[in-house]
PDB file of C-alpha atoms in Angstrom:
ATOM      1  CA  UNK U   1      62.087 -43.731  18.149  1.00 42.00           C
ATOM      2  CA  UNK U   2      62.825 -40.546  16.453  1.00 50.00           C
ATOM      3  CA  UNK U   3      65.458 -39.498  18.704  1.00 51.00           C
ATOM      4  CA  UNK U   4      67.053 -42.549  18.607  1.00 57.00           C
ATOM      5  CA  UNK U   5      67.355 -42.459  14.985  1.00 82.00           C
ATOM      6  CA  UNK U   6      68.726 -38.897  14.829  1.00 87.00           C
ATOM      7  CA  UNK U   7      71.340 -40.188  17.455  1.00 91.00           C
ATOM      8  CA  UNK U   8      72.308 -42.930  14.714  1.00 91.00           C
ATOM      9  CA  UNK U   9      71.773 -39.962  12.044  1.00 93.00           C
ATOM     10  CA  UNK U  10      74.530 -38.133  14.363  1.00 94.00           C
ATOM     11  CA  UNK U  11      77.059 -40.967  14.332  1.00 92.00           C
ATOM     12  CA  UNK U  12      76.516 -41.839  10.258  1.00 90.00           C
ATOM     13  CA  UNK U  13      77.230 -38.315   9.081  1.00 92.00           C
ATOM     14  CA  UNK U  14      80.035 -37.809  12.000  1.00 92.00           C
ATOM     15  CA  UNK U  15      81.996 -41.183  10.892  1.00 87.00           C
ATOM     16  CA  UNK U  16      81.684 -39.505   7.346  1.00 86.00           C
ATOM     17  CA  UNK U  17      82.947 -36.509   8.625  1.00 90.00           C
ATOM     18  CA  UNK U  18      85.492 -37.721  10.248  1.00 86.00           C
ATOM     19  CA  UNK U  19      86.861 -39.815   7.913  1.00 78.00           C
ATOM     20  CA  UNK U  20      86.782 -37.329   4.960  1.00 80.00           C
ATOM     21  CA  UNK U  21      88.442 -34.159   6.557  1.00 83.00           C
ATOM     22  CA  UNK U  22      89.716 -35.928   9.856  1.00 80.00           C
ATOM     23  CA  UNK U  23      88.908 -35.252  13.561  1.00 84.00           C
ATOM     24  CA  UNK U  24      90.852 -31.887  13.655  1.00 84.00           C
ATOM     25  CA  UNK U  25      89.069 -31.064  10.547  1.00 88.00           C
ATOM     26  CA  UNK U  26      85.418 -31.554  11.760  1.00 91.00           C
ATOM     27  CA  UNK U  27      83.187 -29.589  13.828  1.00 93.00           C
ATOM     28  CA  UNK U  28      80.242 -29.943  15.507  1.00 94.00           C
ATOM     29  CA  UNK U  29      78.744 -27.722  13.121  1.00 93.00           C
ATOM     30  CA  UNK U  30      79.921 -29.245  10.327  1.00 95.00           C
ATOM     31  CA  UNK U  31      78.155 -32.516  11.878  1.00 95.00           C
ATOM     32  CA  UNK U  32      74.899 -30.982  12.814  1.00 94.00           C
ATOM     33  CA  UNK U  33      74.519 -29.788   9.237  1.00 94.00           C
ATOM     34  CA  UNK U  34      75.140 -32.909   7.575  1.00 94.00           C
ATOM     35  CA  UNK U  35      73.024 -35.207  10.447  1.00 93.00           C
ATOM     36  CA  UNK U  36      70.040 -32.802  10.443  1.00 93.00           C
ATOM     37  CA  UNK U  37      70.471 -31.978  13.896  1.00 92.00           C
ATOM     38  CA  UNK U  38      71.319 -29.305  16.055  1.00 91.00           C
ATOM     39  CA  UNK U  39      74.032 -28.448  18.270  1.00 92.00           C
ATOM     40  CA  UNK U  40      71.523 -28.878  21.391  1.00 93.00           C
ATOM     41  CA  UNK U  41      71.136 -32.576  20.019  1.00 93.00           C
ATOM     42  CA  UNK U  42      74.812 -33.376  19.930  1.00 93.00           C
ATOM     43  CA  UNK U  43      75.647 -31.381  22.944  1.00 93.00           C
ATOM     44  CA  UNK U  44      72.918 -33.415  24.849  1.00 92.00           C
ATOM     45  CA  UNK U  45      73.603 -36.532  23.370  1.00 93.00           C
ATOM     46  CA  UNK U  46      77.410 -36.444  23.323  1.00 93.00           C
ATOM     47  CA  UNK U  47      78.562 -33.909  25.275  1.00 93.00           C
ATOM     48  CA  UNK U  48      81.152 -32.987  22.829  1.00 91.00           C
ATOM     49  CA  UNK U  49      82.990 -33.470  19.296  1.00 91.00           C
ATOM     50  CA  UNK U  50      85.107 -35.762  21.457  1.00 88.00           C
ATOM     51  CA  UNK U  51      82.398 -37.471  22.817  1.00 90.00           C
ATOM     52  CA  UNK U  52      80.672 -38.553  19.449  1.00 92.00           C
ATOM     53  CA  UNK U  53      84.457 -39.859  17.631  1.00 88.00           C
ATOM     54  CA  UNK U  54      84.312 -41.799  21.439  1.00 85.00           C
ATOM     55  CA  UNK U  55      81.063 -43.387  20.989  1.00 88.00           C
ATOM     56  CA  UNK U  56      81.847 -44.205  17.088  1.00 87.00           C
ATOM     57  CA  UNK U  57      85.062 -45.794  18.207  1.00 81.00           C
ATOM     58  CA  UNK U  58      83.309 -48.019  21.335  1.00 80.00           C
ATOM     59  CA  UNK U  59      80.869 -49.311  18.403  1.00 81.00           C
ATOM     60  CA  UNK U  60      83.614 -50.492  16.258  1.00 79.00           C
ATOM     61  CA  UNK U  61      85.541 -51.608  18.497  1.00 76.00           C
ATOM     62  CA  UNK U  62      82.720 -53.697  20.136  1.00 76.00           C
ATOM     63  CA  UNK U  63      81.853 -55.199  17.111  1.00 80.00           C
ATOM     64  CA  UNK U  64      85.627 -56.193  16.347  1.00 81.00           C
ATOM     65  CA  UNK U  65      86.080 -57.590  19.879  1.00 83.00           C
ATOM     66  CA  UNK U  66      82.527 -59.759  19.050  1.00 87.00           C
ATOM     67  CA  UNK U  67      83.706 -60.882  16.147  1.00 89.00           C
ATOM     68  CA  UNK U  68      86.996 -61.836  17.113  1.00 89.00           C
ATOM     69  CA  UNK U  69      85.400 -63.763  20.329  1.00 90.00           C
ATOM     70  CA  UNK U  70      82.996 -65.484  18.293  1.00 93.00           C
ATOM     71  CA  UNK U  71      85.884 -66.762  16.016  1.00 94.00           C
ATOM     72  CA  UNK U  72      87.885 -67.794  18.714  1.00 92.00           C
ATOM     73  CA  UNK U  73      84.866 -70.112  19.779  1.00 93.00           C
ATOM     74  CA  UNK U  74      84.352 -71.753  17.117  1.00 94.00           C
ATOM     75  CA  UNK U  75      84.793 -75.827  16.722  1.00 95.00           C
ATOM     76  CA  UNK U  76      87.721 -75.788  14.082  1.00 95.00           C
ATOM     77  CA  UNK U  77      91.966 -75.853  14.820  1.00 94.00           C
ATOM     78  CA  UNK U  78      93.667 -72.633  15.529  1.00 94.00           C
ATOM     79  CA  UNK U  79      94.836 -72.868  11.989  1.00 94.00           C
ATOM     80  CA  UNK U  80      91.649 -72.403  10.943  1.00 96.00           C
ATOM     81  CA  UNK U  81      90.568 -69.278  13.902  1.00 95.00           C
ATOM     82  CA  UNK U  82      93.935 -67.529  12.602  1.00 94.00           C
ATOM     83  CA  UNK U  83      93.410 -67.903   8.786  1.00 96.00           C
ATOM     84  CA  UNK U  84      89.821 -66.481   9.666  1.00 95.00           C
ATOM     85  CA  UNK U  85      91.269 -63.842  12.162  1.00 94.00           C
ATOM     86  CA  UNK U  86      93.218 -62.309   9.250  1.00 95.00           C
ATOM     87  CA  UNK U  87      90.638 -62.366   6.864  1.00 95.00           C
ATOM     88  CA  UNK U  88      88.363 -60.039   9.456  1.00 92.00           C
ATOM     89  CA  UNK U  89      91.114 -57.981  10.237  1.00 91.00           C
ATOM     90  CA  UNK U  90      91.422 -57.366   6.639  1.00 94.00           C
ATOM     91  CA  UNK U  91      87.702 -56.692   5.983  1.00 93.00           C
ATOM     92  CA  UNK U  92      87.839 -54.158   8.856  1.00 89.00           C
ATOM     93  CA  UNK U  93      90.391 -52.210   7.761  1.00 90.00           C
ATOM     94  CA  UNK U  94      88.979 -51.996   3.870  1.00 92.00           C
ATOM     95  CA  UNK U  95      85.920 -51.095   5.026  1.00 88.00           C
ATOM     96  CA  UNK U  96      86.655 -47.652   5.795  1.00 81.00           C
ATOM     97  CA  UNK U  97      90.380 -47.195   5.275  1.00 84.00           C
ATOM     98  CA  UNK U  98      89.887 -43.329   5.528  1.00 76.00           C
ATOM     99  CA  UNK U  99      88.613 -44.013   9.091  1.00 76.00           C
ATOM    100  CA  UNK U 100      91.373 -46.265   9.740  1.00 79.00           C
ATOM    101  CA  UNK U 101      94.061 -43.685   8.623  1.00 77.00           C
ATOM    102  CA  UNK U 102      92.499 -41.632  11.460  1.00 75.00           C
ATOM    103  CA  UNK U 103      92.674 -43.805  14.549  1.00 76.00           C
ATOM    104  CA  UNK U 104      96.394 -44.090  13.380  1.00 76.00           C
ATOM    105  CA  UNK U 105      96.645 -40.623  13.641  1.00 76.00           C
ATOM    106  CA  UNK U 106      94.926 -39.989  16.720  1.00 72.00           C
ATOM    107  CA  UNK U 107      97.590 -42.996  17.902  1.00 74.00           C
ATOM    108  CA  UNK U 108     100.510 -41.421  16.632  1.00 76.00           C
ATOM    109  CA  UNK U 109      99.708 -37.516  18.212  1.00 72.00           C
ATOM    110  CA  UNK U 110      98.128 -39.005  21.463  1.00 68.00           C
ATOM    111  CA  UNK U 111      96.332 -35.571  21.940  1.00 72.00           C
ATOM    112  CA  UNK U 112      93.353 -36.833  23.100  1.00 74.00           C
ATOM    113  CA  UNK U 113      94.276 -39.014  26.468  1.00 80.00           C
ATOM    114  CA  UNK U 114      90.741 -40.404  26.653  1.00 75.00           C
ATOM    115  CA  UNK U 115      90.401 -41.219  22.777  1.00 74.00           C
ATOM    116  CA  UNK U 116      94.145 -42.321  22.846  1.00 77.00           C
ATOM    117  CA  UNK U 117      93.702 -44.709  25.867  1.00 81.00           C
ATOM    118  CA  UNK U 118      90.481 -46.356  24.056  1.00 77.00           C
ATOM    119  CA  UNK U 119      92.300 -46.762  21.131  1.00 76.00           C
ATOM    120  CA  UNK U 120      95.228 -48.758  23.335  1.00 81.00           C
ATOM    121  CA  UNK U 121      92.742 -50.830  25.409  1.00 83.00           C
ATOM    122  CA  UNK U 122      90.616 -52.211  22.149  1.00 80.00           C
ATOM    123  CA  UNK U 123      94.251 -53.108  20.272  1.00 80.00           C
ATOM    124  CA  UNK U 124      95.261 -54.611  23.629  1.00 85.00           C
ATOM    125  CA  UNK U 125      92.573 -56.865  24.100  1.00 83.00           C
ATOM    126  CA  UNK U 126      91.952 -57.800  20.570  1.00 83.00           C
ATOM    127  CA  UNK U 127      95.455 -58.749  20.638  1.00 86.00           C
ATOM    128  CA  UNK U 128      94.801 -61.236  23.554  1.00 87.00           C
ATOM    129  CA  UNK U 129      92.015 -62.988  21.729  1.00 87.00           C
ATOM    130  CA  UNK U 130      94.385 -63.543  18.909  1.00 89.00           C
ATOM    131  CA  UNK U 131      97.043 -64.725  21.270  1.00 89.00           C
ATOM    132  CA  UNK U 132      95.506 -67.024  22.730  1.00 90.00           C
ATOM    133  CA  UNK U 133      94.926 -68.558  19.502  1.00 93.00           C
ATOM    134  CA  UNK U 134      98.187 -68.822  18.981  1.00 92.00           C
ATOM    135  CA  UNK U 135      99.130 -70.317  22.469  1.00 92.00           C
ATOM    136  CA  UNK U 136      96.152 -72.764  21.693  1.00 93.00           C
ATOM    137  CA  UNK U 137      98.046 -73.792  18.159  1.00 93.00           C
ATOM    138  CA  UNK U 138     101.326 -74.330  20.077  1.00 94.00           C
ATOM    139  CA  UNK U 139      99.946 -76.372  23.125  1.00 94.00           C
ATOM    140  CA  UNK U 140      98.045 -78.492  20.379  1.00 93.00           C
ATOM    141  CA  UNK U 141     100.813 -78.681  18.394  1.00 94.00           C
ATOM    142  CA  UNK U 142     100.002 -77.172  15.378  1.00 94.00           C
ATOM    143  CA  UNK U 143     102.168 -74.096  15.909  1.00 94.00           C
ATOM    144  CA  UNK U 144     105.396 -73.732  16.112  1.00 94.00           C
ATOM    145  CA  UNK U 145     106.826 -72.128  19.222  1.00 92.00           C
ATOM    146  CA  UNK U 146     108.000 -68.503  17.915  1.00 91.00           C
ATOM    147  CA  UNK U 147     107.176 -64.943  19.184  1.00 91.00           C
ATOM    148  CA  UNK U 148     103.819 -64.628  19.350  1.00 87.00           C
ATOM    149  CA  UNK U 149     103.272 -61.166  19.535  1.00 88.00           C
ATOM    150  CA  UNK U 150     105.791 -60.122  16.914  1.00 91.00           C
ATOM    151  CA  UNK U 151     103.868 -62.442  14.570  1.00 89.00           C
ATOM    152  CA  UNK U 152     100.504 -60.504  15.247  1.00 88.00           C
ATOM    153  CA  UNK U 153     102.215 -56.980  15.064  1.00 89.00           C
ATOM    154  CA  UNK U 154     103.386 -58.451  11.580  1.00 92.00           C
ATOM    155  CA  UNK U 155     100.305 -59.488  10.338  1.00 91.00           C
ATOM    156  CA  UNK U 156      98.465 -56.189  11.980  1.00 88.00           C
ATOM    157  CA  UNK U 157     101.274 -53.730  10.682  1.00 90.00           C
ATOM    158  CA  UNK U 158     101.239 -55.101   7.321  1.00 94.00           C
ATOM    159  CA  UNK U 159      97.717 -54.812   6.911  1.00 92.00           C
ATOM    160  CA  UNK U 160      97.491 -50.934   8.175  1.00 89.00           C
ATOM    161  CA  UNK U 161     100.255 -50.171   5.954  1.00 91.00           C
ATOM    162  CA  UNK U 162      98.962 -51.702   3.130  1.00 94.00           C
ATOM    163  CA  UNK U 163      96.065 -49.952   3.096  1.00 91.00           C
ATOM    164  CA  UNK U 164      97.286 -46.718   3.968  1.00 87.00           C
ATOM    165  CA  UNK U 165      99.462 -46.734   1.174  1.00 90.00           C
ATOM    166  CA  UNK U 166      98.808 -49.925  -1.531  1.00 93.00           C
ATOM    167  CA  UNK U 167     101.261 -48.081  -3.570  1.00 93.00           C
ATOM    168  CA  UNK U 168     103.668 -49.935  -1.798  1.00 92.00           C
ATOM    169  CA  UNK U 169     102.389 -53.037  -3.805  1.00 95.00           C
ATOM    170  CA  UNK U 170     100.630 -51.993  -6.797  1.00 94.00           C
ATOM    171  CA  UNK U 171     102.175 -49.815  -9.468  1.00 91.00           C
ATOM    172  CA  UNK U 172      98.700 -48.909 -11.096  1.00 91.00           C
ATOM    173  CA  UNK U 173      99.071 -45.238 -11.180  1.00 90.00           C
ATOM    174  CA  UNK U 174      95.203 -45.576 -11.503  1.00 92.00           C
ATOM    175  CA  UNK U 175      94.555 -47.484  -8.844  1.00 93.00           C
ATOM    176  CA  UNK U 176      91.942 -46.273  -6.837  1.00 92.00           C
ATOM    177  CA  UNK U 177      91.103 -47.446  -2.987  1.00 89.00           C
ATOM    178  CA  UNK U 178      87.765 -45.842  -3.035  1.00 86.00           C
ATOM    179  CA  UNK U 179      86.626 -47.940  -5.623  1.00 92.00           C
ATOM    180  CA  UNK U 180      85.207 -51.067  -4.235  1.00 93.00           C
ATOM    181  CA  UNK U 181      86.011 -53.613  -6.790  1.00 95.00           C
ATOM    182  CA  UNK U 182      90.132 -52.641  -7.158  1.00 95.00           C
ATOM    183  CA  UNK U 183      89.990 -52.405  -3.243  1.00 94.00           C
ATOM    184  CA  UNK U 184      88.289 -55.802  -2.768  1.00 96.00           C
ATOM    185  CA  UNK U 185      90.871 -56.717  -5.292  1.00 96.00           C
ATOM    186  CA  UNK U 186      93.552 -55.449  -3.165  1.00 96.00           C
ATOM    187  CA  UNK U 187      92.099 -56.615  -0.139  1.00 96.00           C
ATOM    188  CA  UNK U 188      91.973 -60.156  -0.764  1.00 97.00           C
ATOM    189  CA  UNK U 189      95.351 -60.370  -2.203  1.00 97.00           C
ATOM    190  CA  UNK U 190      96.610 -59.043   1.159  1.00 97.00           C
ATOM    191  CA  UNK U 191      94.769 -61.734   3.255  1.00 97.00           C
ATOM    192  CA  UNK U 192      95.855 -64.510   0.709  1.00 97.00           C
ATOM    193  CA  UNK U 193      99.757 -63.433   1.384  1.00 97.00           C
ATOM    194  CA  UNK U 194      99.582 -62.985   5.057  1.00 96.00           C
ATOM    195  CA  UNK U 195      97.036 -66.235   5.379  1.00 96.00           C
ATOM    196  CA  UNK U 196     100.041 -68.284   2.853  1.00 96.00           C
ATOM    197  CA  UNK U 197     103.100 -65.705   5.227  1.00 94.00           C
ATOM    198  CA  UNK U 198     101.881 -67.343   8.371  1.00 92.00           C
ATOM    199  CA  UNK U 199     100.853 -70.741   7.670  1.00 92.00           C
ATOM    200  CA  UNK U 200     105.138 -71.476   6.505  1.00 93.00           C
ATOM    201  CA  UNK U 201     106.266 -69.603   9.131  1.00 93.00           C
ATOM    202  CA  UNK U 202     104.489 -71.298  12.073  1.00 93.00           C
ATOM    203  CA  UNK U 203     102.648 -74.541  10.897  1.00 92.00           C
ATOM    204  CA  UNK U 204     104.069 -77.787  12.198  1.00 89.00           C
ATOM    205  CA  UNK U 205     104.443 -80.128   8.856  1.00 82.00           C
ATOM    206  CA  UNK U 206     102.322 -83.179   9.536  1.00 73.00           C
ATOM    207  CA  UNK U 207     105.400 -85.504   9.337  1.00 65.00           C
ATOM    208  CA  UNK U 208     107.159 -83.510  12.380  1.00 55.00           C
ATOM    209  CA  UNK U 209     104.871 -84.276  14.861  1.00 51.00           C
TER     210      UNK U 209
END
């Protein structure tokens, strides 16, 4: 039981880490200070600085791909799975933007084949999941028949670069997206726009069909 919990001790203060002075900025050192550990631990249980970002990522990404599954089963109209698709994606993101900003970079420099190709598989296959949704909405007819996968690299692109950089939308020189209430604020706003942004764009009205 201990070492189990210093393995989760490991991956708390890494994902901090991480996401406060990025993956280039962290060591292992810096890690086993702020986990309690030592570098024997991490070494053993992670093989590398690589190897704990890898296991941090397969976690969230695990839990996203849940999520998304579980959504995508439930007994209500793809209107319904897509509003509540958006409103995950959304929580996900604002839940550690800093961590966020990260995989984007990590995306965008490709350095890391291993970490990069992880990255590209979980955004893949999420994207399928939401796909299908939309396929589902069309065959139904509840959907319009546009470009699917433009309309989820909207709603995905708008929502990283939103909260990368909510000065885009918000002229509050005091806004502050660490703070939880202006960034739940924020957050909800976003999902509101892109939940109203996709329901014109795509929904059959009721007297069309």
């Amino acid at each position: 039981m201990e070492k189990t919990d210093k393995k989760t001790d490991i991956l708390r203060a890494a994902e901090m880490l991480f996401s406060e002075f990025g993956f280039e900025g962290t060591s292992t050192r810096q890690i086993a200070k702020e986990s309690g550990a030592n570098m024997a631990m991490i070494n053993y249980y992670f093989g590398s600085k690589e190897g704990v970002f890898l296991e941090i990522m397969e976690g969230r990404i695990s839990g996203h791909k849940t999520t998304l599954n579980a959504i995508s089963e439930l007994q209500v109209s793809p209107v319904d799975k897509l509003m509540r698709v958006i409103d995950q994606y959304t929580q996900k993101i604002f839940s550690n933007v800093c961590f966020h900003r990260m995989m984007q970079r990590e995306l965008s420099l490709g350095q890391r084949p291993e970490i990069y190709a992880k990255i590209k598989d979980a955004i893949r296959e999420n994207r399928k999941v939401i796909e299908k949704i939309f396929e589902d909405g069309v065959k139904e007819g509840f959907f319009k028949e546009v470009d699917g996968r433009m309309l989820v690299a909207t709603i995905f692109g708008a929502i990283s670069s939103v909260s990368s950089q909510p000065d885009k939308v918000i002229d509050d020189p005091n806004f502050d997206i660490d703070n939880d209430e202006q960034r739940e604020e924020l957050r909800q706003r976003l999902s509101a726009f892109l939940q109203h942004l996709v329901q014109s764009y795509i929904i059959i009205p009721k007297n069309d069909n």
